[in-house]
Short mmCIF file of C-alpha atoms and ligand atoms in Angstrom, two decimals:
data_model
loop_
_atom_site.label_atom_id
_atom_site.label_comp_id
_atom_site.label_asym_id
_atom_site.label_seq_id
_atom_site.Cartn_x
_atom_site.Cartn_y
_atom_site.Cartn_z
CA UNK E 28 0.00 0.00 0.00
CA UNK E 29 1.37 3.41 -0.86
CA UNK E 30 0.54 6.50 1.11
CA UNK E 31 0.17 10.09 -0.01
CA UNK E 32 2.97 12.49 0.92
CA UNK E 33 2.59 14.17 4.30
CA UNK E 34 1.34 17.78 4.32
CA UNK E 35 4.16 20.31 3.82
CA UNK E 36 2.99 22.35 6.80
CA UNK E 37 0.84 21.77 9.87
CA UNK E 38 -0.63 23.94 12.60
CA UNK E 39 -0.26 23.06 16.25
CA UNK E 40 -3.13 24.65 18.15
CA UNK E 41 -2.12 25.19 21.76
CA UNK E 42 -4.88 24.07 24.13
CA UNK E 43 -2.88 23.88 27.36
CA UNK E 44 -4.45 27.07 28.67
CA UNK E 45 -7.91 25.53 28.33
CA UNK E 46 -7.90 21.72 28.20
CA UNK E 47 -4.74 21.53 30.30
CA UNK E 48 -5.48 24.06 33.01
CA UNK E 49 -9.12 23.07 33.43
CA UNK E 50 -8.05 19.55 34.41
CA UNK E 51 -5.60 20.45 37.17
CA UNK E 52 -6.02 22.01 40.59
CA UNK E 53 -3.56 24.88 40.36
CA UNK E 54 -5.15 28.17 39.33
CA UNK E 55 -2.60 29.96 37.16
CA UNK E 56 -2.69 33.76 37.70
CA UNK E 57 -3.78 35.87 34.71
CA UNK E 58 -0.33 37.45 34.48
CA UNK E 59 1.25 34.00 34.01
CA UNK E 60 -1.27 33.12 31.30
CA UNK E 61 -0.38 36.34 29.48
CA UNK E 62 3.31 35.45 29.71
CA UNK E 63 2.60 31.93 28.39
CA UNK E 64 0.63 33.28 25.42
CA UNK E 65 3.18 36.01 24.67
CA UNK E 66 6.07 33.55 24.67
CA UNK E 67 4.20 30.83 22.75
CA UNK E 68 3.51 33.49 20.13
CA UNK E 69 7.17 34.53 20.16
CA UNK E 70 8.11 30.85 19.65
CA UNK E 71 5.99 30.82 16.50
CA UNK E 72 2.63 29.46 17.65
CA UNK E 73 -0.19 31.19 15.80
CA UNK E 74 -3.31 29.45 17.13
CA UNK E 75 -4.07 29.34 20.85
CA UNK E 76 -7.21 28.30 22.71
CA UNK E 77 -7.13 30.70 25.64
CA UNK E 78 -10.00 29.53 27.82
CA UNK E 79 -13.64 28.65 28.07
CA UNK E 80 -16.72 30.79 28.67
CA UNK E 81 -18.22 28.65 31.39
CA UNK E 82 -19.47 29.94 34.76
CA UNK E 83 -16.52 30.69 37.09
CA UNK E 84 -18.03 28.57 39.86
CA UNK E 85 -17.71 25.51 37.59
CA UNK E 86 -14.16 26.20 36.42
CA UNK E 87 -12.39 28.79 38.60
CA UNK E 88 -9.17 27.99 36.68
CA UNK E 89 -10.67 29.69 33.60
CA UNK E 90 -12.59 32.52 35.30
CA UNK E 91 -10.31 35.13 33.67
CA UNK E 92 -10.97 33.96 30.10
CA UNK E 93 -12.29 37.38 28.96
CA UNK E 94 -9.15 39.16 30.22
CA UNK E 95 -6.82 36.54 28.75
CA UNK E 96 -8.63 36.70 25.42
CA UNK E 97 -8.38 40.50 25.33
CA UNK E 98 -4.62 40.24 25.82
CA UNK E 99 -4.23 37.51 23.20
CA UNK E 100 -6.06 39.70 20.67
CA UNK E 101 -3.27 42.30 20.95
CA UNK E 102 -0.76 39.92 19.32
CA UNK E 103 -0.84 40.53 15.55
CA UNK E 104 -1.68 37.45 13.50
CA UNK E 105 -2.56 35.24 16.46
CA UNK E 106 -5.80 33.29 15.95
CA UNK E 107 -7.50 33.27 19.33
CA UNK E 108 -10.00 30.54 20.04
CA UNK E 109 -12.21 29.82 23.00
CA UNK E 110 -14.46 26.98 24.07
CA UNK E 111 -18.18 27.75 24.45
CA UNK E 112 -20.50 25.19 26.05
CA UNK E 113 -23.71 26.88 24.88
CA UNK E 114 -25.32 30.00 23.38
CA UNK E 115 -24.62 32.04 26.51
CA UNK E 116 -20.90 31.31 26.23
CA UNK E 117 -21.01 32.02 22.49
CA UNK E 118 -22.46 35.49 23.14
CA UNK E 119 -19.47 36.22 25.40
CA UNK E 120 -17.11 34.99 22.67
CA UNK E 121 -18.80 37.19 20.05
CA UNK E 122 -18.65 40.21 22.33
CA UNK E 123 -14.97 39.56 23.04
CA UNK E 124 -14.18 39.25 19.34
CA UNK E 125 -12.71 35.74 19.46
CA UNK E 126 -11.43 34.56 16.08
CA UNK E 127 -12.93 31.10 16.65
CA UNK E 128 -15.33 29.53 19.09
CA UNK E 129 -15.55 25.80 19.58
CA UNK E 130 -18.79 24.16 20.64
CA UNK E 131 -18.04 20.70 22.06
CA UNK E 132 -20.45 17.89 21.41
CA UNK E 133 -20.01 14.50 23.03
CA UNK E 134 -20.93 11.65 20.69
CA UNK E 135 -21.43 9.42 23.72
CA UNK E 136 -24.98 10.01 24.96
CA UNK E 137 -24.02 9.00 28.49
CA UNK E 138 -21.03 11.37 28.56
CA UNK E 139 -23.08 14.17 27.00
CA UNK E 140 -25.80 13.90 29.64
CA UNK E 141 -23.26 13.66 32.47
CA UNK E 142 -21.07 16.58 31.35
CA UNK E 143 -23.32 18.92 29.38
CA UNK E 144 -26.72 17.85 30.73
CA UNK E 145 -27.91 17.73 27.14
CA UNK E 146 -28.29 14.97 24.59
CA UNK E 147 -25.99 15.26 21.56
CA UNK E 148 -28.95 16.31 19.43
CA UNK E 149 -29.80 19.08 21.89
CA UNK E 150 -26.22 20.33 21.43
CA UNK E 151 -26.85 20.37 17.67
CA UNK E 152 -29.82 22.67 18.36
CA UNK E 153 -27.49 24.90 20.38
CA UNK E 154 -25.21 25.10 17.33
CA UNK E 155 -28.18 26.34 15.31
CA UNK E 156 -28.81 29.14 17.85
CA UNK E 157 -25.13 30.05 17.96
CA UNK E 158 -24.95 30.33 14.18
CA UNK E 159 -28.05 32.54 14.15
CA UNK E 160 -26.53 34.77 16.86
CA UNK E 161 -23.24 35.03 14.97
CA UNK E 162 -24.99 35.97 11.74
CA UNK E 163 -27.30 38.47 13.50
CA UNK E 164 -24.24 40.14 15.04
CA UNK E 165 -22.51 40.37 11.65
CA UNK E 166 -19.48 38.86 13.39
CA UNK E 167 -16.41 37.31 11.74
CA UNK E 168 -15.98 34.75 14.55
CA UNK E 169 -15.70 31.26 13.10
CA UNK E 170 -17.66 28.40 14.65
CA UNK E 171 -16.15 24.93 15.07
CA UNK E 172 -18.16 21.92 16.13
CA UNK E 173 -15.89 19.60 18.08
CA UNK E 174 -17.14 16.03 18.29
CA UNK E 175 -15.67 14.46 21.43
CA UNK E 176 -15.56 10.93 22.83
CA UNK E 177 -15.30 10.00 19.16
CA UNK E 178 -13.45 6.76 19.92
CA UNK E 179 -15.39 5.64 22.96
CA UNK E 180 -16.07 6.79 26.47
CA UNK E 181 -15.51 5.70 30.04
CA UNK E 182 -19.24 5.78 30.86
CA UNK E 183 -20.80 4.25 27.78
CA UNK E 184 -17.90 2.24 26.40
CA UNK E 185 -18.24 1.92 22.67
CA UNK E 186 -19.35 4.87 20.51
CA UNK E 187 -20.14 3.86 16.94
CA UNK E 188 -18.40 5.60 14.06
CA UNK E 189 -21.79 5.91 12.35
CA UNK E 190 -23.11 7.92 15.29
CA UNK E 191 -19.99 10.13 15.43
CA UNK E 192 -20.32 10.91 11.72
CA UNK E 193 -24.08 11.46 11.91
CA UNK E 194 -23.52 14.09 14.61
CA UNK E 195 -20.64 15.67 12.69
CA UNK E 196 -22.89 16.03 9.65
CA UNK E 197 -25.67 17.43 11.86
CA UNK E 198 -23.30 20.10 13.23
CA UNK E 199 -22.37 21.14 9.70
CA UNK E 200 -26.04 21.24 8.71
CA UNK E 201 -26.79 23.37 11.79
CA UNK E 202 -24.28 26.00 10.70
CA UNK E 203 -20.83 25.03 11.94
CA UNK E 204 -18.16 26.54 9.69
CA UNK E 205 -15.92 23.58 10.42
CA UNK E 206 -15.69 20.43 12.49
CA UNK E 207 -13.08 18.45 14.38
CA UNK E 208 -12.82 15.10 16.13
CA UNK E 209 -11.53 14.48 19.65
CA UNK E 210 -10.36 11.38 21.44
CA UNK E 211 -11.32 12.79 24.83
CA UNK E 212 -10.30 9.82 26.96
CA UNK E 213 -7.41 8.25 25.03
CA UNK E 214 -9.22 5.26 23.54
CA UNK E 215 -8.06 5.78 19.94
CA UNK E 216 -5.32 3.87 18.14
CA UNK E 217 -3.77 4.67 14.76
CA UNK E 218 -5.87 2.09 12.89
CA UNK E 219 -9.16 3.39 14.29
CA UNK E 220 -8.03 6.97 13.56
CA UNK E 221 -7.40 6.00 9.93
CA UNK E 222 -10.84 4.41 9.64
CA UNK E 223 -12.84 7.21 11.28
CA UNK E 224 -10.92 10.19 9.89
CA UNK E 225 -11.04 8.80 6.36
CA UNK E 226 -14.84 8.76 6.53
CA UNK E 227 -14.95 12.16 8.27
CA UNK E 228 -12.86 13.72 5.52
CA UNK E 229 -15.18 12.28 2.89
CA UNK E 230 -18.13 13.97 4.64
CA UNK E 231 -16.63 17.32 5.64
CA UNK E 232 -13.87 17.82 3.04
CA UNK E 233 -11.88 20.93 3.79
CA UNK E 234 -14.33 21.85 6.53
CA UNK E 235 -12.70 19.09 8.59
CA UNK E 236 -10.13 21.09 10.48
CA UNK E 237 -8.48 19.41 13.45
CA UNK E 238 -7.54 16.26 15.34
CA UNK E 239 -7.51 16.34 19.15
CA UNK E 240 -5.79 13.42 20.85
CA UNK E 241 -5.24 12.73 24.52
CA UNK E 242 -2.13 10.78 25.45
CA UNK E 243 -3.84 8.83 28.22
CA UNK E 244 -2.41 5.55 26.93
CA UNK E 245 0.64 6.87 25.13
CA UNK E 246 -0.74 6.82 21.59
CA UNK E 247 -1.40 10.51 20.93
CA UNK E 248 1.53 11.03 18.55
CA UNK E 249 0.90 7.76 16.73
CA UNK E 250 -2.70 8.89 16.27
CA UNK E 251 -1.56 12.27 14.94
CA UNK E 252 0.63 10.48 12.41
CA UNK E 253 -2.30 8.35 11.23
CA UNK E 254 -4.37 11.51 10.65
CA UNK E 255 -1.41 13.29 9.04
CA UNK E 256 -1.17 10.50 6.47
CA UNK E 257 -4.73 11.35 5.41
CA UNK E 258 -3.79 15.01 4.93
CA UNK E 259 -5.09 16.42 8.23
CA UNK E 260 -2.83 19.34 9.09
CA UNK E 261 -4.06 20.89 12.33
CA UNK E 262 -3.68 19.27 15.76
CA UNK E 263 -4.43 20.32 19.29
CA UNK E 264 -1.67 19.95 21.84
CA UNK E 265 -0.86 21.06 25.36
CA UNK E 266 2.55 22.34 26.45
CA UNK E 267 4.20 19.81 28.80
CA UNK E 268 1.24 17.53 28.08
CA UNK E 269 -0.59 19.05 31.03
CA UNK E 270 -4.16 18.13 31.72
CA UNK E 271 -5.54 14.75 32.44
CA UNK E 272 -8.61 12.65 32.36
CA UNK E 273 -11.23 12.99 35.11
CA UNK E 274 -11.92 9.27 34.79
CA UNK E 275 -8.31 8.09 34.99
CA UNK E 276 -6.40 9.57 37.95
CA UNK E 277 -2.76 10.28 37.10
CA UNK E 278 -3.37 10.06 33.37
CA UNK E 279 -1.55 12.46 31.06
CA UNK E 280 -3.29 15.19 29.10
CA UNK E 281 -3.17 16.11 25.43
CA UNK E 282 -0.26 15.35 23.16
CA UNK E 283 2.66 17.46 24.42
CA UNK E 284 3.13 20.51 22.16
CA UNK E 285 6.91 20.30 22.17
CA UNK E 286 6.96 16.58 21.33
CA UNK E 287 4.43 17.07 18.56
CA UNK E 288 6.45 19.94 17.07
CA UNK E 289 9.54 17.74 17.19
CA UNK E 290 7.80 14.81 15.50
CA UNK E 291 6.29 16.96 12.76
CA UNK E 292 9.48 18.85 11.99
CA UNK E 293 11.53 15.64 12.06
CA UNK E 294 9.15 14.28 9.42
CA UNK E 295 9.71 17.38 7.28
CA UNK E 296 6.33 18.95 8.14
CA UNK E 297 6.94 22.63 8.86
CA UNK E 298 5.16 24.12 11.88
CA UNK E 299 6.82 27.53 12.18
CA UNK E 300 7.64 26.68 15.79
CA UNK E 301 11.04 27.30 17.34
CA UNK E 302 11.42 24.18 19.47
CA UNK E 303 14.24 25.54 21.64
CA UNK E 304 12.08 28.54 22.53
CA UNK E 305 9.17 26.22 23.24
CA UNK E 306 11.33 24.08 25.54
CA UNK E 307 12.40 27.19 27.45
CA UNK E 308 8.75 28.15 27.92
CA UNK E 309 7.88 24.61 28.93
CA UNK E 310 10.52 24.82 31.64
CA UNK E 311 8.88 27.93 33.09
CA UNK E 312 5.30 26.66 32.83
CA UNK E 313 6.30 23.44 34.60
CA UNK E 314 7.83 25.54 37.40
CA UNK E 315 4.64 27.62 37.72
CA UNK E 316 2.68 24.38 38.03
CA UNK E 317 4.98 22.84 40.63
CA UNK E 318 3.32 19.82 42.20
CA UNK E 319 1.23 19.09 39.11
CA UNK E 320 2.19 16.21 36.82
CA UNK E 321 3.83 17.19 33.55
CA UNK E 322 4.50 14.87 30.64
CA UNK E 323 6.40 14.53 27.40
CA UNK E 324 9.78 13.15 26.41
CA UNK E 325 11.74 15.78 24.47
CA UNK E 326 12.41 17.99 27.50
CA UNK E 327 14.28 15.15 29.23
CA UNK E 328 16.69 14.36 26.41
CA UNK E 329 16.74 17.57 24.34
CA UNK E 330 16.97 17.73 20.55
CA UNK E 331 19.18 15.17 18.80
CA UNK E 332 22.41 16.44 17.24
CA UNK E 333 21.10 15.39 13.84
CA UNK E 334 18.07 17.68 14.13
CA UNK E 335 18.41 20.69 11.84
CA UNK E 336 16.20 23.49 13.10
CA UNK E 337 17.05 25.81 10.21
CA UNK E 338 15.67 23.54 7.53
CA UNK E 339 12.67 22.18 9.40
CA UNK E 340 11.08 25.09 11.28
ZN1 LIG T 4 -9.48 17.30 25.32
#
């Protein structure tokens, strides 16, 4: 079997400030978040998810999302995204002028009811309202529908690919500009990624925008590579792999940004990221989060002598 060439470039969307921080106890001060964003931008990252418009009592870690977003918007060329659980959150995102808002939908009915207190189809209705609000406001904010628990879930177990794809299509029909798939709990493997993403790409075409893999069982980078082989060229990642899984104590978070950048650039896929600068930032973020688990491999060993930053960044 032959495979298509890998994409020439890929985007690493930093989600550590949202997916990472929401899953750990430490509340990072706003000033530290600004420093993280500023230095990630300086290291070449151009897409950052800065927080989530959820009530502060639910996620005190992300209570300063509006302030953090306002700062991020001052960096020229940075695409600032934010998670919105519902229409109310979307109205905040529109008001704040986010470049992108992501509405998460859990394809597992059990997970959806437990976490969002809505069925997946009720979330599709929310997408419809969000699209109407965006259009009424004449806003440029893009809307992404993120289908989570796409490879299974700790509550329900199996989630069928047919159901995942039905809901992805429903989100597009309800007005999502683009869609993405997330392995929320680290159940995916490269073969299942190939099977599901291949079908997703056939449905959504270039409106399929991103793969989101948790490294709960150590397969996040392998899963990225499987998606990369199909031409997917945007991936979520979290600096130092921070985050976790509420259902698996001690589990790691998303793919580590620095390891992902290293893998992509080693494969000749340009990311625009300066890995040395990213490692320096990782060092500081890990110190700010002292006592929290951090993950990843590159920071322990450093870049290999054979790695040529100049030709791969
Ligand atoms: Zn996630």
